[in-house]
Amino acid sequence: MTRVAAVDCGTNSIRLLVADVDPATGRLVDLDRRMTIVRLGQGVDRTGRLAPEALERTFAACREYAAAIKEHGAEKVRFVATSASRDAENRDAFVRGVLDILGVEPEVITGEQEAEFSFTGATRELTGHEERLVVDIGGGSTEFVIGHGHVEAARSVDIGCVRLTERHAPDSPATPEQIAAITADIDAALDLVEETVPIREARTLVGLAGSVTTLAGIALGLDSYVSSAIHHSRISCEEVERITGELLNSTHDERAAIGVIHPGRVDVIAAGALVLLRIIKRIGVREVVVSEHDILDGIAIKTAEDAE
């Protein structure tokens, strides 16, 4: 077993996994798994730059993670940054800050690399060999990757829950016009995805990241977030449609009163749910399989393999 630390820094959250990994099988034993909402992508879609306060929130989380990594004695550390830092003009300030705190330079990966990590993390423990579509709905972008056993095609498009909320629906509840604008962006992005990824061939849809796992928690009627109950749960298309409609038509306070929704997701969960719904409608599946294992697990597995 190789002890590794993986950090996934996205548009909305930053997450840490310290785990012992068997490089031969990809089996993981979690030692520390945590998530902090930092909203690194605050305003990036509008300004093209990372806001100073967003950088400081992210660096504060990095300092906490550095202490945890040291405590557990990880042999290898890998820091992967995704959509917000890809898009920002001042990403050099972000890179310098992370390097100073954690001693490793963040890899600002492409959407396609992000998709491959997500596919590895989400499917390693699933049985069967049917064609699977893994969808990772993030804050700034959504990754689509299809394959059975290995990646066959992947595409990243800019339809994340933070980006769509800031662009079209900063108020709640969303107006019909705002919902229509978000839907148009999602559908146009799905057209782009279908140019290179045959998403309608998938027999199984696997959904990742906070929007999807939170939706699962709501569907399961959980009062608080319980990872073990959410992992590998299945949500029907009808349930996704019902919950999405309720979230879009609710106020900020009404969503905040739902215990399973993290406070940092309250304002963006409706847009994330709508992304999932439009994907389900497009490919015609009956349900989504929800995975708690995602890009973070994929980063850890790949890091252990590379250390061999």
Steps between C-alpha positions, in 0.01 A plus 500: 500500500618852416387790720402794282327834540277630222355851486227595254445875471192588299289807440286461812685268737843369589532141623767284659545123501782332689489128432697179486476373142585164348646603162432156350125495569415864569352403838487798736495518878393848608695667779367854463235631260370855530342780300495880540285741301732782390326626181833553321307572182314796648448748215746330260240463225443879511850637576735231373698528825515325838372738770743581786250383762442174311875437490530562874214259579674237288841559658345473850364156409839403355667584831259265682562228242878539528476426873289188435737373230796543733318327786426192286845488342395475136782384272370675190285813467316604186296818462267526204317820408211515260263741328535831688879500494504399132293805415672765716749756369673519838536129563874551564411654839301187580787272395754691712275497806437124484870428445596710802250325728504138385840474333353366176403686187134465405435328170250711310356211301289500186136402506588177323757409769241585762257263332751215499573539872126506569437185294778312681372599844134437427516167319789309658272317746192458277425152366385415147633609165221707347568834334502764777472875477663677793385858552682730744294816559735758646478868583650632176479208260352156449702205376358215291694178455378176347652156499489149635810416699696785344434847364380500139401866461481808722397865481487792741251785456444819698167423665586490870250591772687811618560629147136454394363652821722809479433540128123460495329456837657689791156539660273235647261368416610506137262663253369305199727713280805418712419128495460516122840673465675235713326222308609649167863512616486140620338371182750685280784348703350152463496553123876566520554189711317283248742608226772286661341286775218255407313559825177338377677164474543481877301234683594636844532861615734558797470843661774665706568806713304716742194585293429134428580365846291775662208415272535138612489607863176691436351205310589267788335735751818544704503763774877538466767388256581128545763389251446127550128531421559715192781293344363274224141609560278533195273792419223458245446749220164587653660579836766720338230689312286548811785619721642729230161669461473551875852645527451738207177631649623534858649799678852509639364459855284203401801322351716591799247324725567168323753341735683290240596806291839640602473877567756563225275330243168663589521769232626273219331162554199580279720565194698182572179298521381644168826394334443142618138502388582622147770231469255226605241630253756513220631146535171338599605296805257418781731577790839625611742297714656733757866460591683655791823386336605738229790712375658507847522120512626496142780743587601284798502180293703656218745652749562161660544336158749768393697451824571136412 
